[in-house]
Coordinates of C-alpha atoms in Angstrom, one line a residue:
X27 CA 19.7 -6.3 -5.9
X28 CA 19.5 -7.7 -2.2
X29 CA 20.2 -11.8 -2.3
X30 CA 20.3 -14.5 -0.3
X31 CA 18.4 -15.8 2.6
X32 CA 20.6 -13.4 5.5
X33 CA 19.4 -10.0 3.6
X34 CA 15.9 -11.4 3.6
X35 CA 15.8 -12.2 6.9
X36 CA 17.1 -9.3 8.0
X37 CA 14.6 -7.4 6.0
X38 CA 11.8 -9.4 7.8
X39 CA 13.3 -8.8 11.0
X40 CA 13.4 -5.0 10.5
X41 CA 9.9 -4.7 9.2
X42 CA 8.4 -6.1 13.1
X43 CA 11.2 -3.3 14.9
X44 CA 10.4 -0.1 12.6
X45 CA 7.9 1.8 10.9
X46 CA 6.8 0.3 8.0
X47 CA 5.8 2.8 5.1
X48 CA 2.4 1.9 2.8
X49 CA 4.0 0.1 -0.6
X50 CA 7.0 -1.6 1.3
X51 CA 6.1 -5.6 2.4
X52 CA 4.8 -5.9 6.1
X53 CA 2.5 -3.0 5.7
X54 CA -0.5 -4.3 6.4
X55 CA 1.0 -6.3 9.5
X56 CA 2.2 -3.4 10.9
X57 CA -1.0 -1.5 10.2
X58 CA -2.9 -3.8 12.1
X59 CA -0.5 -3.7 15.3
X60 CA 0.0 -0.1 14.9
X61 CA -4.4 0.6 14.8
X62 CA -4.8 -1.6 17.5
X63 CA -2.7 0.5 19.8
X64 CA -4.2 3.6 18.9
X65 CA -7.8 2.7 19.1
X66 CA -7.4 1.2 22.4
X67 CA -5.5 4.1 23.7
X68 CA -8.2 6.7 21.8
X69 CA -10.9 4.2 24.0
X70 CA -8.8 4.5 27.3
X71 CA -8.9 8.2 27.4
X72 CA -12.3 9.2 27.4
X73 CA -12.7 6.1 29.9
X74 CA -10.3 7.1 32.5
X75 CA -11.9 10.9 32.0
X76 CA -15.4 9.4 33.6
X77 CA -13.4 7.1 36.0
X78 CA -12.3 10.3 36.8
X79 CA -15.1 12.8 36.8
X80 CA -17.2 9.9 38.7
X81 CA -14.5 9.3 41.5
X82 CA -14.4 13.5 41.7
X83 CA -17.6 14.0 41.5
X84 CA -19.4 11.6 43.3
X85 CA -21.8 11.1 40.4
X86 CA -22.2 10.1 36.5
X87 CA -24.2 13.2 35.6
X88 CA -21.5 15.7 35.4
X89 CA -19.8 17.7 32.8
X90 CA -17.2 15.4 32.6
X91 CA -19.2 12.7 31.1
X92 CA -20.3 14.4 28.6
X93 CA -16.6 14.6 27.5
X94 CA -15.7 11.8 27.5
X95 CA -18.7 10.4 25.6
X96 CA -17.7 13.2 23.0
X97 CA -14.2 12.1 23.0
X98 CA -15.2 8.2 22.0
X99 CA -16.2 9.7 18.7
X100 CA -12.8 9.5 17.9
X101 CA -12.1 6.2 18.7
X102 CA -15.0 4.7 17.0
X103 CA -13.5 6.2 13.8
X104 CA -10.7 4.6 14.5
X105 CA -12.3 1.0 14.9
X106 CA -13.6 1.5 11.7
X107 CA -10.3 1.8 10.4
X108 CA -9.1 -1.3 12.3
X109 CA -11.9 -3.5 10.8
X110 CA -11.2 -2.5 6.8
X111 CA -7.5 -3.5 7.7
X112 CA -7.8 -6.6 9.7
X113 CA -9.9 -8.0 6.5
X114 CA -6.5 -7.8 4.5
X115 CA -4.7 -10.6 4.5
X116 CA -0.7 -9.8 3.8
X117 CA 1.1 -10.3 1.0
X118 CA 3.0 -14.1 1.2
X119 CA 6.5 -13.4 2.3
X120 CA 7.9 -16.2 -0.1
X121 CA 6.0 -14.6 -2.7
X122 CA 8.0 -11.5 -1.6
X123 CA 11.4 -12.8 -2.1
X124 CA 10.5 -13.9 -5.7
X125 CA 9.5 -11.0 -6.5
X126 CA 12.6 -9.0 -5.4
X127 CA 14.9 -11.3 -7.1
X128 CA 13.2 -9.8 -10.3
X129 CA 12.6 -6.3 -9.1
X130 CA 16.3 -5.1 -9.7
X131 CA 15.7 -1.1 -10.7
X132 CA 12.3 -1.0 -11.2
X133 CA 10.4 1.4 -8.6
X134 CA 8.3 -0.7 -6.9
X135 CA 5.2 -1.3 -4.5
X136 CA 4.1 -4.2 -2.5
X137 CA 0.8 -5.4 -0.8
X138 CA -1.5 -2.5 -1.6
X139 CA -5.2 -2.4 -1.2
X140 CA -6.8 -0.4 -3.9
X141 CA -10.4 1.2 -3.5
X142 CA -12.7 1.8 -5.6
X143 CA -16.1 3.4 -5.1
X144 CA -17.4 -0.5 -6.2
X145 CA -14.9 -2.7 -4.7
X146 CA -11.4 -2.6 -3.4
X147 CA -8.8 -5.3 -5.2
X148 CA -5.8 -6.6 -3.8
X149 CA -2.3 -6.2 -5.3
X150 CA 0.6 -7.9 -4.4
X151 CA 3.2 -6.0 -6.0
X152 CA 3.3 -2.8 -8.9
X153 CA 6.5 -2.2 -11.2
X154 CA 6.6 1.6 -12.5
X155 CA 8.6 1.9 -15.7
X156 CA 8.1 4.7 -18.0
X157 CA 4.4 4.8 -19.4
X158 CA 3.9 0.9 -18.2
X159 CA 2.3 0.1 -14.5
X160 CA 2.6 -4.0 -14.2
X161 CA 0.5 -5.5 -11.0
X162 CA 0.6 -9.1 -9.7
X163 CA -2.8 -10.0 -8.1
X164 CA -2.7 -14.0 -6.6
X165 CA -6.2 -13.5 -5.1
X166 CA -7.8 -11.5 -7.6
X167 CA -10.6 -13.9 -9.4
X168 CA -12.4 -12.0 -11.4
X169 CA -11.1 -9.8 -14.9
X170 CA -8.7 -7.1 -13.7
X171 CA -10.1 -5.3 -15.8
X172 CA -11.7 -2.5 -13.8
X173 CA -9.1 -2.2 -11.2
X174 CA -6.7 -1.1 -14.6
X175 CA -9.2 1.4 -16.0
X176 CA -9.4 2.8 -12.2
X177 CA -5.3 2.9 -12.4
X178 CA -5.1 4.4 -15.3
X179 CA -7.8 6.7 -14.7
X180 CA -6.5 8.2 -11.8
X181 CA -3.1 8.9 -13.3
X182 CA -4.3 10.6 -16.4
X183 CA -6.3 12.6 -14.1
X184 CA -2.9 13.7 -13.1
X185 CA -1.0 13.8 -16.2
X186 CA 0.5 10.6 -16.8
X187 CA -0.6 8.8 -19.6
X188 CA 0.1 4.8 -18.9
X189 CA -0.7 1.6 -20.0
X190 CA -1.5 -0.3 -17.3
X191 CA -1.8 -4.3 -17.0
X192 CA -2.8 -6.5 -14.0
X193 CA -1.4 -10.0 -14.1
X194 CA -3.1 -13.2 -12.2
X195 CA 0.0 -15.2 -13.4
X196 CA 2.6 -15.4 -11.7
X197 CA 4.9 -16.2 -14.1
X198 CA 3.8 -14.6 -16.8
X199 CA 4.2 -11.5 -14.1
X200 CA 7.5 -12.1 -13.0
X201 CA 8.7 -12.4 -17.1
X202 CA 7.2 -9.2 -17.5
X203 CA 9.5 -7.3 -14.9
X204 CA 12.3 -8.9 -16.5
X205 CA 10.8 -7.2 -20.2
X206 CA 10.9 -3.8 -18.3
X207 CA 14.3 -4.2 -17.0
X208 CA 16.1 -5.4 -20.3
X209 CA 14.5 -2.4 -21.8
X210 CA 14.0 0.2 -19.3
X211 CA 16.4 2.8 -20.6
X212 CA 14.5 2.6 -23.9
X213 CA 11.2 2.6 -22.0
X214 CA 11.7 5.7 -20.7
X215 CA 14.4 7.5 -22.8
X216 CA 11.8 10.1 -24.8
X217 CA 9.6 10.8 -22.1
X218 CA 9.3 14.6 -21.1
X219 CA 8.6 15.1 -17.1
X220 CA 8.5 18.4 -15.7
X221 CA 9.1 17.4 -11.8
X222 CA 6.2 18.6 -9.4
X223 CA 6.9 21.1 -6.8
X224 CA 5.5 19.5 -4.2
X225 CA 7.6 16.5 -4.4
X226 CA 10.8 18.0 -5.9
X227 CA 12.7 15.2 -4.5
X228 CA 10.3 12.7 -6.7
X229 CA 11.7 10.8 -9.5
X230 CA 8.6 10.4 -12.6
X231 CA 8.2 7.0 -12.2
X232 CA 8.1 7.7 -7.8
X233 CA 5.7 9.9 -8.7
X234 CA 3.1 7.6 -10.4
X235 CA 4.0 5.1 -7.5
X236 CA 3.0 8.2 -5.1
X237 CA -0.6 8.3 -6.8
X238 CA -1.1 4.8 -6.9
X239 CA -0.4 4.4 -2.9
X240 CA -2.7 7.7 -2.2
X241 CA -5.7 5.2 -3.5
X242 CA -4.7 2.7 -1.7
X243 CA -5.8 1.4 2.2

């Protein structure tokens, strides 16, 4: 387990140089830098293609502008995307740190978005241990309810059978990843898992994390 205030800080530091990866804290920051840049550049292309086709050709009406009208399709998709992220607010770093002090070997995700044909929910960290899925929501307001019966869902849909449990406590939350550490060999000593060929590399517990990031934002 990473501690003290230099290996946090250089955590933070790295998440504004590199790519950060959906589940890992600074996500959504990232996302909104990283959509920015795209949608302007996928907006710049088909503008510089008129510029172009109008400085060629003398005129609008040409083949050319057609294009690049075509080509904004693209970008508008794009904006879309920006919008739905820039709503997301991230995930407190201080919050963060706690967190990780209480992470130790749990497989864990951070800052995730989860839709829902309904409504999406806001989770600011997930703990994987054998059948359990533990989420920390500080925003969420309403019963988590339906966000855990979406979870759980979705995973028996693909063959894991969990009991999943969305806390609004934070430290009732933060005692229950402490639970799933004291006990995580027993947690997941009898558990058969056949590994899934398309992620050999994937560990059961990555796996179920895997899922739960493909339904996030």
């Amino acid at each position: 387990m990473e501690t003290g205030n230099v290996c946090f800080n250089s955590m933070t530091e790295r998440t504004e140089d590199m790519k950060v990866q959906k589940g890992e804290f600074g996500y959504i920051r990232w996302q909104k830098k990283r959509r920015i840049l795209v949608t302007l550049g996928l907006f710049l292309l088909p503008l510089a293609a008129f510029i172009a086709g109008v400085l060629v050709t003398g005129t609008r009406n040409n083949l050319i502008t057609v294009i690049a009208v075509v080509g904004c399709l693209p970008a508008c998709r794009s904006m879309v995307g920006v919008i739905m992220m820039w709503m997301q607010q991230p995930m407190e770093e201080t919050l963060y740190r706690e967190i990780r002090q209480h992470q130790k070997d749990l497989t864990m995700a951070y800052e995730l978005v989860v839709t829902t044909y309904e409504k999406n929910a806001f989770l600011d960290a997930v703990a994987i241990c054998g059948n359990k899925v533990a989420a920390y929501s500080s925003r969420m307001k309403e019963s988590p309810e339906f966000i855990e019966q979406h979870i759980r869902k979705i995973l028996k849909q693909n063959g894991f059978k969990t009991e999943v449990k969305v806390f609004k406590e934070k430290r009732t939350y933060l005692d229950r990843l402490d639970h799933l550490n004291a006990h995580k060999e027993e947690l997941e000593r009898d558990i058969k898992f056949t590994p899934d060929e398309r992620y050999p590399e994937l560990s059961r517990d990555e796996l179920i994390r895997h899922l739960i990031l493909a339904i996030s934002l």
